[in-house]
CSV table of C-alpha atoms in Angstrom, one decimal:
chain,number,residue,atom,x,y,z
A,1,MET,CA,120.0,114.1,110.2
A,2,GLU,CA,120.5,115.2,114.1
A,3,CYS,CA,118.0,113.6,116.2
A,4,SER,CA,117.5,112.1,119.7
A,5,ILE,CA,115.1,109.3,120.8
A,6,SER,CA,112.6,107.9,123.5
A,7,ARG,CA,110.0,105.9,123.4
A,8,THR,CA,106.2,106.4,123.2
A,9,ASN,CA,102.7,104.3,123.7
A,10,LEU,CA,100.0,103.9,120.8
A,11,ASN,CA,96.5,103.8,121.5
A,12,CYS,CA,95.0,100.2,121.2
A,13,ILE,CA,91.8,98.8,118.9
A,14,SER,CA,91.0,95.2,119.2
A,15,LEU,CA,88.7,94.2,116.7
A,16,GLY,CA,86.6,92.3,119.5
A,17,ASP,CA,85.1,95.5,121.3
A,18,PRO,CA,81.8,95.5,120.2
A,19,ASP,CA,81.5,99.0,121.3
A,20,THR,CA,82.7,100.5,117.4
A,21,LYS,CA,82.4,104.4,119.1
A,22,LYS,CA,85.6,104.0,121.0
A,23,SER,CA,87.8,102.2,118.4
A,24,VAL,CA,87.0,104.8,115.7
A,25,ALA,CA,88.1,108.4,119.3
A,26,LEU,CA,90.6,105.4,119.7
A,27,LEU,CA,91.9,105.8,116.0
A,28,LYS,CA,91.3,109.6,115.4
A,29,GLN,CA,93.5,109.9,118.7
A,30,ALA,CA,96.2,107.6,116.7
A,31,CYS,CA,96.0,110.2,113.9
A,32,LEU,CA,96.3,113.4,115.4
A,33,ASP,CA,99.0,112.2,117.4
A,34,SER,CA,101.2,109.5,115.4
A,35,GLY,CA,99.3,107.9,112.6
A,36,PHE,CA,100.8,104.4,114.6
A,37,PHE,CA,98.0,102.1,116.8
A,38,TYR,CA,97.5,98.5,118.3
A,39,VAL,CA,96.0,96.3,116.6
A,40,VAL,CA,94.3,93.3,119.0
A,41,ASP,CA,92.2,90.6,119.2
A,42,HIS,CA,92.2,90.3,115.2
A,43,GLY,CA,91.6,86.4,114.7
A,44,ILE,CA,94.6,85.3,113.4
A,45,ASN,CA,95.4,82.1,116.5
A,46,GLN,CA,99.3,82.5,117.6
A,47,GLU,CA,100.1,80.0,115.6
A,48,LEU,CA,100.2,81.0,112.4
A,49,MET,CA,101.9,84.3,112.8
A,50,ASP,CA,105.1,82.4,114.6
A,51,ASP,CA,104.9,80.3,111.3
A,52,VAL,CA,104.8,83.0,109.0
A,53,PHE,CA,108.2,84.4,111.0
A,54,ALA,CA,109.9,80.6,111.3
A,55,GLN,CA,109.5,80.1,107.8
A,56,SER,CA,110.7,83.3,106.6
A,57,LYS,CA,113.6,83.1,108.6
A,58,ILE,CA,114.0,79.4,107.2
A,59,PHE,CA,113.5,81.4,103.7
A,60,PHE,CA,116.7,84.3,105.2
A,61,ASP,CA,119.2,81.7,105.8
A,62,LEU,CA,119.8,80.4,103.1
A,63,PRO,CA,122.6,81.0,100.0
A,64,ILE,CA,122.2,83.4,98.9
A,65,ASN,CA,122.6,82.1,95.3
A,66,ASP,CA,119.5,80.3,95.9
A,67,LYS,CA,118.0,83.8,97.1
A,68,MET,CA,119.1,85.2,94.2
A,69,LYS,CA,117.5,82.5,92.1
A,70,LEU,CA,113.7,84.4,93.6
A,71,LEU,CA,115.5,87.6,92.9
A,72,ARG,CA,112.5,90.1,92.1
A,73,ASP,CA,110.9,91.1,88.6
A,74,GLU,CA,108.9,93.5,87.0
A,75,LYS,CA,106.1,93.0,89.0
A,76,ASN,CA,108.1,93.1,92.8
A,77,ARG,CA,107.0,89.6,93.4
A,78,GLY,CA,110.0,87.5,95.3
A,79,TYR,CA,113.7,88.8,96.8
A,80,THR,CA,115.5,92.1,97.3
A,81,PRO,CA,118.9,91.9,98.6
A,82,MET,CA,121.0,94.3,100.7
A,83,LEU,CA,120.8,97.5,99.0
A,84,ASP,CA,118.1,97.1,96.8
A,85,GLU,CA,116.3,99.7,98.2
A,86,ILE,CA,116.8,103.2,99.4
A,87,LEU,CA,113.9,105.2,101.0
A,88,ASP,CA,115.9,108.7,102.1
A,89,PRO,CA,118.6,109.4,99.8
A,90,GLU,CA,119.2,112.6,101.6
A,91,ASN,CA,120.8,110.7,105.1
A,92,GLN,CA,121.7,107.4,103.2
A,93,VAL,CA,124.6,106.3,102.0
A,94,ASN,CA,124.1,103.3,100.0
A,95,GLY,CA,120.8,101.9,100.2
A,96,ASP,CA,118.9,99.8,103.4
A,97,TYR,CA,120.4,96.9,105.2
A,98,LYS,CA,118.1,94.4,104.4
A,99,GLU,CA,116.9,91.6,102.6
A,100,GLY,CA,113.4,91.4,101.8
A,101,TYR,CA,110.3,89.2,100.1
A,102,TYR,CA,107.5,90.3,97.5
A,103,ILE,CA,104.5,88.4,98.1
A,104,GLY,CA,101.0,89.8,96.3
A,105,VAL,CA,97.7,89.0,95.3
A,106,GLU,CA,98.1,85.9,93.3
A,107,VAL,CA,96.6,85.7,89.7
A,108,PRO,CA,97.7,83.4,86.7
A,109,GLU,CA,99.7,84.7,83.7
A,110,ASP,CA,96.7,83.2,81.6
A,111,ASP,CA,94.6,85.8,83.4
A,112,PRO,CA,93.5,89.9,82.1
A,113,GLN,CA,94.3,90.3,85.0
A,114,ALA,CA,97.9,89.2,85.1
A,115,ASN,CA,98.6,92.8,83.0
A,116,ARG,CA,97.8,94.8,85.5
A,117,PRO,CA,101.2,95.9,87.2
A,118,PHE,CA,100.9,95.2,90.3
A,119,TYR,CA,99.0,91.4,89.8
A,120,GLY,CA,100.8,87.9,88.8
A,121,PRO,CA,102.2,85.0,89.7
A,122,ASN,CA,104.3,84.7,92.6
A,123,GLN,CA,107.7,83.6,92.4
A,124,TRP,CA,108.0,80.4,95.1
A,125,PRO,CA,110.8,79.2,96.9
A,126,SER,CA,109.8,74.9,96.3
A,127,ASP,CA,108.6,72.3,97.3
A,128,GLU,CA,111.8,70.6,97.7
A,129,VAL,CA,113.5,73.0,99.3
A,130,LEU,CA,110.2,75.3,101.6
A,131,PRO,CA,107.6,72.1,101.5
A,132,ARG,CA,105.5,74.2,103.3
A,133,TRP,CA,105.6,78.2,102.6
A,134,ARG,CA,103.3,78.7,100.4
A,135,LYS,CA,100.4,77.6,102.6
A,136,VAL,CA,101.8,79.8,105.3
A,137,MET,CA,102.1,82.7,102.8
A,138,GLU,CA,99.1,81.9,100.8
A,139,GLN,CA,97.0,81.9,104.9
A,140,TYR,CA,98.8,84.2,106.2
A,141,HIS,CA,97.9,86.6,103.1
A,142,SER,CA,94.9,85.6,103.3
A,143,GLU,CA,93.8,86.3,107.1
A,144,ALA,CA,95.7,89.5,106.6
A,145,LEU,CA,93.4,90.9,104.4
A,146,ARG,CA,90.1,90.6,106.0
A,147,VAL,CA,91.9,92.2,109.9
A,148,ALA,CA,93.2,95.3,106.8
A,149,LYS,CA,89.2,95.5,105.5
A,150,SER,CA,87.9,95.5,109.5
A,151,ILE,CA,90.3,98.7,110.6
A,152,ALA,CA,89.2,100.2,107.0
A,153,ARG,CA,86.3,100.1,108.0
A,154,ILE,CA,87.4,102.1,111.0
A,155,ILE,CA,89.3,104.4,108.7
A,156,ALA,CA,85.9,105.5,107.0
A,157,LEU,CA,84.0,106.1,110.3
A,158,ALA,CA,86.1,108.2,111.3
A,159,LEU,CA,86.8,109.9,108.0
A,160,ASN,CA,82.9,110.8,108.8
A,161,LEU,CA,82.3,108.2,105.7
A,162,GLU,CA,80.1,105.5,104.9
A,163,GLU,CA,80.9,102.8,107.0
A,164,ASP,CA,81.3,100.3,103.8
A,165,PHE,CA,83.3,103.2,101.8
A,166,PHE,CA,87.0,101.3,101.3
A,167,ASP,CA,84.5,98.1,100.7
A,168,LYS,CA,83.7,98.9,97.5
A,169,PRO,CA,85.0,97.3,94.6
A,170,GLU,CA,87.2,99.9,93.6
A,171,MET,CA,88.4,100.0,96.6
A,172,LEU,CA,89.7,97.1,98.7
A,173,GLY,CA,86.9,95.2,96.7
A,174,GLU,CA,89.7,94.3,94.7
A,175,PRO,CA,93.0,95.3,96.4
A,176,ILE,CA,96.4,95.6,95.8
A,177,ALA,CA,97.2,94.3,98.7
A,178,THR,CA,101.3,92.9,99.6
A,179,LEU,CA,103.4,90.7,102.2
A,180,ARG,CA,106.4,91.5,102.7
A,181,LEU,CA,108.9,89.6,104.6
A,182,LEU,CA,111.9,91.4,106.1
A,183,HIS,CA,115.2,90.5,107.3
A,184,TYR,CA,117.3,93.4,108.6
A,185,GLU,CA,121.7,92.4,108.9
A,186,GLY,CA,122.4,94.3,112.5
A,187,GLY,CA,120.3,96.7,114.2
A,188,GLN,CA,119.9,96.8,118.2
A,189,LYS,CA,120.9,92.3,118.0
A,190,THR,CA,124.5,92.6,116.7
A,191,GLY,CA,125.7,97.0,116.8
A,192,LYS,CA,127.0,95.9,113.3
A,193,VAL,CA,124.9,98.3,111.0
A,194,SER,CA,122.9,100.9,111.7
A,195,ASN,CA,125.2,103.8,112.2
A,196,PRO,CA,123.1,107.0,111.9
A,197,ALA,CA,126.4,109.7,112.2
A,198,LYS,CA,127.7,107.3,108.7
A,199,GLY,CA,124.3,107.7,106.7
A,200,VAL,CA,124.1,103.9,107.9
A,201,TYR,CA,120.4,102.6,107.6
A,202,GLY,CA,118.7,99.4,108.6
A,203,ALA,CA,115.6,101.0,106.4
A,204,GLY,CA,115.8,105.0,106.0
A,205,ALA,CA,113.2,107.0,107.0
A,206,HIS,CA,109.9,106.7,105.2
A,207,SER,CA,106.6,107.0,105.2
A,208,ASP,CA,104.8,104.1,103.7
A,209,TYR,CA,103.8,104.6,99.9
A,210,GLY,CA,100.0,102.9,100.6
A,211,LEU,CA,96.7,102.6,102.5
A,212,ILE,CA,97.2,100.6,105.4
A,213,THR,CA,100.2,98.8,106.9
A,214,LEU,CA,100.1,95.9,109.7
A,215,LEU,CA,103.4,95.5,111.1
A,216,ALA,CA,103.9,92.5,113.0
A,217,THR,CA,107.0,92.7,114.8
A,218,ASP,CA,109.9,90.4,116.5
A,219,ASP,CA,110.7,90.6,120.7
A,220,VAL,CA,113.2,93.5,119.3
A,221,VAL,CA,112.4,96.6,120.9
A,222,GLY,CA,113.7,98.9,116.6
A,223,LEU,CA,110.5,100.4,115.7
A,224,GLN,CA,111.3,104.3,115.5
A,225,ILE,CA,109.1,106.7,114.3
A,226,CYS,CA,109.2,110.8,114.3
A,227,LYS,CA,106.0,112.2,114.6
A,228,ASP,CA,107.5,116.3,113.6
A,229,ARG,CA,108.9,115.8,110.4
A,230,ASN,CA,110.1,119.4,110.4
A,231,ALA,CA,111.7,119.7,114.6
A,232,GLN,CA,114.6,120.1,115.3
A,233,PRO,CA,116.2,118.0,116.2
A,234,GLN,CA,113.6,115.4,115.3
A,235,VAL,CA,112.6,113.3,117.6
A,236,TRP,CA,112.9,109.4,117.0
A,237,GLU,CA,110.3,106.8,118.9
A,238,TYR,CA,110.7,103.6,120.2
A,239,VAL,CA,107.2,101.5,119.6
A,240,ALA,CA,107.4,98.6,122.0
A,241,PRO,CA,106.4,95.5,120.6
A,242,VAL,CA,103.1,93.5,120.7
A,243,LYS,CA,103.4,89.6,120.8
A,244,GLY,CA,100.5,88.8,118.6
A,245,GLY,CA,99.1,91.6,117.9
A,246,PHE,CA,100.0,94.0,115.2
A,247,ILE,CA,101.5,97.8,114.8
A,248,VAL,CA,99.1,100.1,112.1
A,249,ASN,CA,100.4,102.4,110.3
A,250,LEU,CA,99.0,104.7,108.2
A,251,GLY,CA,100.2,105.4,104.4
A,252,ASP,CA,100.3,108.5,102.3
A,253,MET,CA,97.8,107.5,99.9
A,254,LEU,CA,95.3,107.8,103.3
A,255,GLU,CA,97.1,111.1,103.5
A,256,ARG,CA,96.1,112.2,100.1
A,257,TRP,CA,92.7,110.8,100.7
A,258,SER,CA,92.8,113.1,104.3
A,259,GLN,CA,95.5,115.2,104.1
A,260,PRO,CA,97.5,114.6,107.6
A,261,TYR,CA,101.4,113.6,107.0
A,262,ILE,CA,103.2,110.7,108.7
A,263,GLU,CA,107.2,110.4,108.9
A,264,TRP,CA,108.7,106.7,110.7
A,265,SER,CA,111.2,103.9,110.1
A,266,TRP,CA,111.2,100.6,111.3
A,267,MET,CA,114.6,97.6,111.8
A,268,ASP,CA,115.7,93.6,112.4
A,269,GLU,CA,112.9,91.6,112.0
A,270,ASN,CA,109.3,91.5,110.8
A,271,ILE,CA,106.4,90.5,108.5
A,272,ALA,CA,105.0,93.1,106.6
A,273,PHE,CA,101.6,94.0,105.0
A,274,PHE,CA,100.1,96.4,103.1
A,275,VAL,CA,96.9,97.2,102.0
A,276,GLU,CA,96.8,99.9,98.7
A,277,PRO,CA,93.6,99.8,96.5
A,278,SER,CA,92.8,98.7,93.4
A,279,HIS,CA,94.5,99.3,90.1
A,280,ASP,CA,92.2,101.9,89.1
A,281,CYS,CA,90.5,103.5,92.7
A,282,VAL,CA,91.4,107.5,91.5
A,283,VAL,CA,92.9,108.7,95.1
A,284,GLU,CA,91.8,112.2,95.5
A,285,CYS,CA,90.5,114.6,98.7
A,286,LEU,CA,87.6,113.9,100.1
A,287,PRO,CA,84.6,116.1,100.7
A,288,THR,CA,84.8,115.6,104.2
A,289,CYS,CA,88.4,116.2,104.0
A,290,LYS,CA,88.4,119.8,102.2
A,291,SER,CA,86.8,123.0,102.7
A,292,GLU,CA,87.4,126.8,101.3
A,293,SER,CA,90.1,127.2,103.9
A,294,ASN,CA,91.7,124.0,103.6
A,295,PRO,CA,91.8,122.9,99.9
A,296,PRO,CA,93.2,119.2,98.2
A,297,LYS,CA,96.8,119.1,99.2
A,298,PHE,CA,97.4,116.9,95.8
A,299,PRO,CA,95.7,116.4,92.6
A,300,PRO,CA,94.3,113.1,91.5
A,301,ILE,CA,96.1,110.3,91.0
A,302,THR,CA,95.1,106.6,90.7
A,303,CYS,CA,96.8,104.3,92.9
A,304,SER,CA,98.0,102.0,90.6
A,305,ALA,CA,100.2,105.1,88.4
A,306,TYR,CA,100.8,106.4,92.3
A,307,LEU,CA,101.8,102.9,92.9
A,308,SER,CA,104.6,102.9,90.5
A,309,GLN,CA,106.5,105.6,90.5
A,310,ARG,CA,106.7,105.5,94.0
A,311,TYR,CA,108.0,101.9,94.2
A,312,LYS,CA,110.5,103.5,90.8
A,313,ASP,CA,112.4,105.4,92.6
A,314,THR,CA,113.0,103.9,95.9
A,315,HIS,CA,113.9,100.3,94.0
A,316,ALA,CA,117.3,99.2,92.6
A,317,ASP,CA,117.0,99.1,88.4
A,318,LEU,CA,116.2,95.1,87.7
A,319,THR,CA,119.0,95.4,84.7
A,320,ALA,CA,121.6,95.9,88.3
A,321,TYR,CA,121.2,92.5,88.4
A,322,SER,CA,120.8,90.3,84.9
A,323,SER,CA,124.6,88.8,86.0
A,324,ASN,CA,123.5,87.9,88.8
A,325,LYS,CA,119.8,85.6,88.9
A,326,ALA,CA,120.5,82.5,87.8
């Protein structure tokens, strides 16, 4: 895959700015430019964000046998080992050289809602091994969801919808919200792994599955975005991390609603938070985004069906690990 790499600047939206029109204008421009923007003044204190990174590192530093005891289950909760995911099969020789850990909406096993594909109990490391881990992750999950809902209100206004459009029960009232801790081997830190010329990537080129992704990064410049996948050669641009802020990505589900397209990739260590609507939400082109000359590009589909297929397409079959999980 021939490409060149440069640097890019992103619009910055402050959630503390009372000028809503300014925020909407910045978001609209970001959508036209790349689908990425910074969010600051979001209300999550730096101590908690630092703690999430610290607790994430402690987990990934555990022996592989300990991590495999928490291997992701059929609900996509738990640990994902190296090469578990392959995001760009056309250009990757193997899977992604990254580890991950999925944490979703906590739903007790005896709750009827736990029968849904993306709801159920999370897998948690034991308190003996990581005593503060669950508390920190659950607090961050709750705070990040609050931030995502605030961003969704700006998105709604940018799409000429009512501000509370995404607050409805069928939208983000009962969301599929997933925290994913990520750890990349090599990348810019050591230069040991990522080698695009040989089809080796920390994470293959991809666009995110869902509605909104909040990306909290470490201090290493590793995220790359491609604004035009059809360009020859492709131009990949580095995005600088922002201490205490989020890099926000608008994903494929919003594409199905509003019809833009963004493709992107990342590397190195970060904390991703993915927010999608409820299981039964029907994702289809919005009335404000279609016309006779611009008809819908995609058929209607439920959020649950769409996400289930995307996870199946990009993750290893769990039976491949049957002899490894304790």
